[in-house]
Every structure is written in structure tokens, then in C-alpha cells.
Amino acid sequence: MRISIVRPTGAKSALMIGLAACGTDDNGDDEEVVDCSKVTDVDTFVVGLEHAGDKGTYNFRFISGTPAPPQRGPENTWVVQINSMNAGVVGAPVDGVTMKVTPFMPKHMHGSGVPVEIMPLAEPGQYQLSTINLWMQGVWEITMRATVDPSTDSTVFSFCIP
């Protein structure tokens, strides 16, 4: 176990306490080797991977990923397609979406600390997500929330990062 004493203040204090807790977890830390081949209940990253939103309003589909599959670090960039849905049927691309993308590591109860940059692309309904910082090995849940007033829908993609 590593112990260090740091006396930061304010928001930095909360972040450092969260990160310190992650490093002292007996169930794994940043040094642990994760065998993703033994991890179940996660998505396999492939172009075309898609999830319907929880409310069935939007469909979220991966168009590309660099690197593919996602890797450890902040260099992950994805292009996703947001389409409308009606009665479970995928419809037309949706432009003008306000998106929020939140990486979260459930085992350690922390996010990435780096905001995901979201940029609409020229193709209808396509959005580039960059600086997706999956900085530790293990399972990451990436929540994607799409809003076009008044409709909001979201889904969670889950990936194991070796």
C-alpha cells in the first residue's frame, strides 16, 4: 500500500482524495494488470456498435474510433451517429443535438477528470467525441446523453481497458 500526505484545498482536495482512494483499493489500482478476456458484461468495440437510448427516443451508433478498440489514456476519439427512433425503429439522423459524454469507472467510483470535447460534423447526425480519457485499466462506463429540446435520451457503453 502506498501512503502519501498531501494537503490540497478546495476542489483539488476532493479530486486528490478520490484518486488516493483509487490507489489504495485492494481490488486493484493503477498498477494492477487487468485481463479483459475474463471480463464479462462489457461491449466489444466495433464500428457499427449501437445502443438504443433508455427512453427509445434516440439511437447511438459508433461510426469510428481511434484507436480501435479504445485504449488507456486521453487519446481516444470517437465519431457517433445519433438517429431518431420511433417504436423501436431507427429513423433519420438528428442534427442540433446537445451532448454530454461522461466516462466513469464503477469499480473505483470515479470519472476521468477531463471533459470530453464534442463537435458536430458535416454529416447529418454525426458528432466527434475527443479527449476521452480512460486513464486506468479496467471497466469504464461511458454515458452518452443527447438532448434536442424537449427530448432527452441516454445510453451507457461499457468497455474494458487493458
Short mmCIF file of C-alpha atoms in Angstrom, two decimals:
data_model
loop_
_atom_site.label_atom_id
_atom_site.label_comp_id
_atom_site.label_asym_id
_atom_site.label_seq_id
_atom_site.Cartn_x
_atom_site.Cartn_y
_atom_site.Cartn_z
CA MET A 1 0.00 0.00 0.00
CA ARG A 2 1.27 3.49 -0.90
CA ILE A 3 0.69 6.31 1.58
CA SER A 4 1.35 9.95 0.89
CA ILE A 5 0.29 13.06 2.72
CA VAL A 6 -0.93 15.92 0.57
CA ARG A 7 -2.82 18.90 1.88
CA PRO A 8 -4.56 20.43 -1.17
CA THR A 9 -7.52 22.75 -0.75
CA GLY A 10 -10.90 23.21 -2.41
CA ALA A 11 -11.93 21.21 -5.48
CA LYS A 12 -8.40 19.85 -5.89
CA SER A 13 -8.71 18.34 -2.44
CA ALA A 14 -11.79 16.31 -3.36
CA LEU A 15 -10.20 15.12 -6.61
CA MET A 16 -6.97 14.07 -4.89
CA ILE A 17 -8.85 12.24 -2.13
CA GLY A 18 -10.82 10.35 -4.80
CA LEU A 19 -7.64 9.49 -6.69
CA ALA A 20 -5.87 8.42 -3.49
CA ALA A 21 -8.76 6.13 -2.63
CA CYS A 22 -8.46 4.56 -6.05
CA GLY A 23 -4.76 3.80 -5.48
CA THR A 24 -5.38 2.06 -2.16
CA ASP A 25 -8.19 -0.22 -3.34
CA ASP A 26 -7.29 -3.84 -2.54
CA ASN A 27 -9.36 -4.87 -5.56
CA GLY A 28 -6.92 -3.20 -7.93
CA ASP A 29 -5.17 0.03 -8.64
CA ASP A 30 -3.30 1.72 -11.41
CA GLU A 31 -0.58 -0.93 -11.15
CA GLU A 32 -2.95 -3.90 -11.49
CA VAL A 33 -2.89 -5.89 -14.72
CA VAL A 34 -6.44 -6.38 -15.98
CA ASP A 35 -7.19 -9.38 -18.18
CA CYS A 36 -10.07 -8.07 -20.29
CA SER A 37 -10.57 -11.51 -21.85
CA LYS A 38 -12.02 -12.60 -18.49
CA VAL A 39 -14.31 -9.60 -18.09
CA THR A 40 -17.95 -10.17 -18.97
CA ASP A 41 -20.91 -7.82 -19.42
CA VAL A 42 -18.99 -5.23 -21.45
CA ASP A 43 -19.36 -4.09 -25.04
CA THR A 44 -16.94 -5.20 -27.74
CA PHE A 45 -15.89 -2.11 -29.66
CA VAL A 46 -16.62 -2.44 -33.36
CA VAL A 47 -17.69 0.07 -35.99
CA GLY A 48 -21.46 -0.14 -36.05
CA LEU A 49 -21.86 -0.91 -32.32
CA GLU A 50 -25.13 0.70 -31.33
CA HIS A 51 -27.46 1.09 -28.38
CA ALA A 52 -30.98 2.40 -28.27
CA GLY A 53 -31.42 5.14 -25.70
CA ASP A 54 -33.09 4.26 -22.41
CA LYS A 55 -36.28 6.09 -23.45
CA GLY A 56 -36.23 4.80 -27.03
CA THR A 57 -36.06 8.35 -28.42
CA TYR A 58 -32.56 8.18 -29.94
CA ASN A 59 -30.19 5.52 -31.25
CA PHE A 60 -26.44 5.89 -30.57
CA ARG A 61 -24.10 4.25 -33.12
CA PHE A 62 -20.30 4.17 -33.41
CA ILE A 63 -19.08 5.29 -36.84
CA SER A 64 -15.35 5.17 -35.99
CA GLY A 65 -12.85 5.08 -33.16
CA THR A 66 -9.19 5.99 -32.91
CA PRO A 67 -7.58 3.94 -31.56
CA ALA A 68 -9.88 0.98 -32.03
CA PRO A 69 -10.59 -0.62 -29.64
CA PRO A 70 -10.34 2.19 -27.05
CA GLN A 71 -7.03 2.31 -25.20
CA ARG A 72 -5.71 3.62 -21.90
CA GLY A 73 -5.11 7.37 -21.95
CA PRO A 74 -6.69 10.58 -23.28
CA GLU A 75 -6.08 9.94 -26.98
CA ASN A 76 -9.42 8.21 -27.65
CA THR A 77 -11.51 9.90 -30.35
CA TRP A 78 -14.86 8.54 -31.49
CA VAL A 79 -17.42 9.51 -34.09
CA VAL A 80 -21.00 8.65 -33.14
CA GLN A 81 -24.20 8.89 -35.13
CA ILE A 82 -27.38 9.96 -33.35
CA ASN A 83 -30.62 8.90 -35.06
CA SER A 84 -34.23 9.32 -34.04
CA MET A 85 -36.23 6.27 -33.03
CA ASN A 86 -39.93 5.52 -33.17
CA ALA A 87 -41.45 2.34 -31.72
CA GLY A 88 -38.02 0.66 -31.73
CA VAL A 89 -37.28 1.52 -35.37
CA VAL A 90 -34.19 3.62 -36.14
CA GLY A 91 -35.07 6.72 -38.14
CA ALA A 92 -33.34 9.78 -39.57
CA PRO A 93 -30.11 11.38 -38.31
CA VAL A 94 -30.62 14.05 -35.66
CA ASP A 95 -28.83 17.40 -36.02
CA GLY A 96 -28.65 20.11 -33.38
CA VAL A 97 -28.07 17.66 -30.54
CA THR A 98 -26.60 18.91 -27.30
CA MET A 99 -24.50 16.04 -25.99
CA LYS A 100 -22.88 15.22 -22.71
CA VAL A 101 -20.44 12.32 -22.53
CA THR A 102 -19.32 11.08 -19.12
CA PRO A 103 -16.66 8.37 -18.64
CA PHE A 104 -16.98 6.66 -15.25
CA MET A 105 -15.12 3.76 -13.62
CA PRO A 106 -17.69 1.99 -11.40
CA LYS A 107 -15.24 -0.25 -9.54
CA HIS A 108 -13.32 2.76 -8.29
CA MET A 109 -16.23 5.24 -8.24
CA HIS A 110 -14.51 8.00 -10.24
CA GLY A 111 -14.63 9.70 -13.59
CA SER A 112 -11.81 10.72 -15.85
CA GLY A 113 -11.37 14.31 -14.69
CA VAL A 114 -11.04 15.52 -18.29
CA PRO A 115 -14.11 16.87 -20.11
CA VAL A 116 -14.95 15.17 -23.39
CA GLU A 117 -14.87 17.58 -26.33
CA ILE A 118 -17.93 17.26 -28.59
CA MET A 119 -18.03 18.66 -32.11
CA PRO A 120 -20.84 18.32 -34.66
CA LEU A 121 -19.60 17.10 -38.05
CA ALA A 122 -20.76 17.89 -41.59
CA GLU A 123 -22.52 14.51 -41.93
CA PRO A 124 -26.09 14.73 -40.59
CA GLY A 125 -26.36 13.40 -37.03
CA GLN A 126 -22.62 12.75 -36.60
CA TYR A 127 -20.59 14.06 -33.68
CA GLN A 128 -16.89 13.73 -32.90
CA LEU A 129 -16.02 12.96 -29.28
CA SER A 130 -12.39 13.57 -28.36
CA THR A 131 -10.03 13.55 -25.39
CA ILE A 132 -11.90 10.59 -23.95
CA ASN A 133 -9.53 9.94 -21.07
CA LEU A 134 -9.73 6.29 -19.96
CA TRP A 135 -6.65 6.64 -17.78
CA MET A 136 -6.79 3.40 -15.80
CA GLN A 137 -7.04 -0.27 -16.65
CA GLY A 138 -10.41 -1.87 -16.02
CA VAL A 139 -14.06 -1.39 -16.89
CA TRP A 140 -15.22 2.08 -17.92
CA GLU A 141 -18.84 3.06 -18.45
CA ILE A 142 -19.34 5.89 -20.92
CA THR A 143 -22.71 7.57 -20.59
CA MET A 144 -23.87 9.44 -23.69
CA ARG A 145 -26.78 11.83 -23.23
CA ALA A 146 -28.37 13.56 -26.24
CA THR A 147 -30.85 16.42 -26.00
CA VAL A 148 -32.88 18.23 -28.61
CA ASP A 149 -35.45 20.22 -26.63
CA PRO A 150 -37.68 18.88 -25.27
CA SER A 151 -36.40 15.31 -25.83
CA THR A 152 -33.51 13.81 -23.88
CA ASP A 153 -32.26 10.24 -24.07
CA SER A 154 -29.14 8.44 -22.93
CA THR A 155 -27.32 5.15 -23.03
CA VAL A 156 -24.24 3.59 -21.46
CA PHE A 157 -21.46 1.88 -23.38
CA SER A 158 -19.11 -0.24 -21.27
CA PHE A 159 -15.55 -1.12 -22.28
CA CYS A 160 -12.69 -2.96 -20.59
CA ILE A 161 -9.39 -1.13 -20.97
CA PRO A 162 -6.31 -3.39 -20.67
#
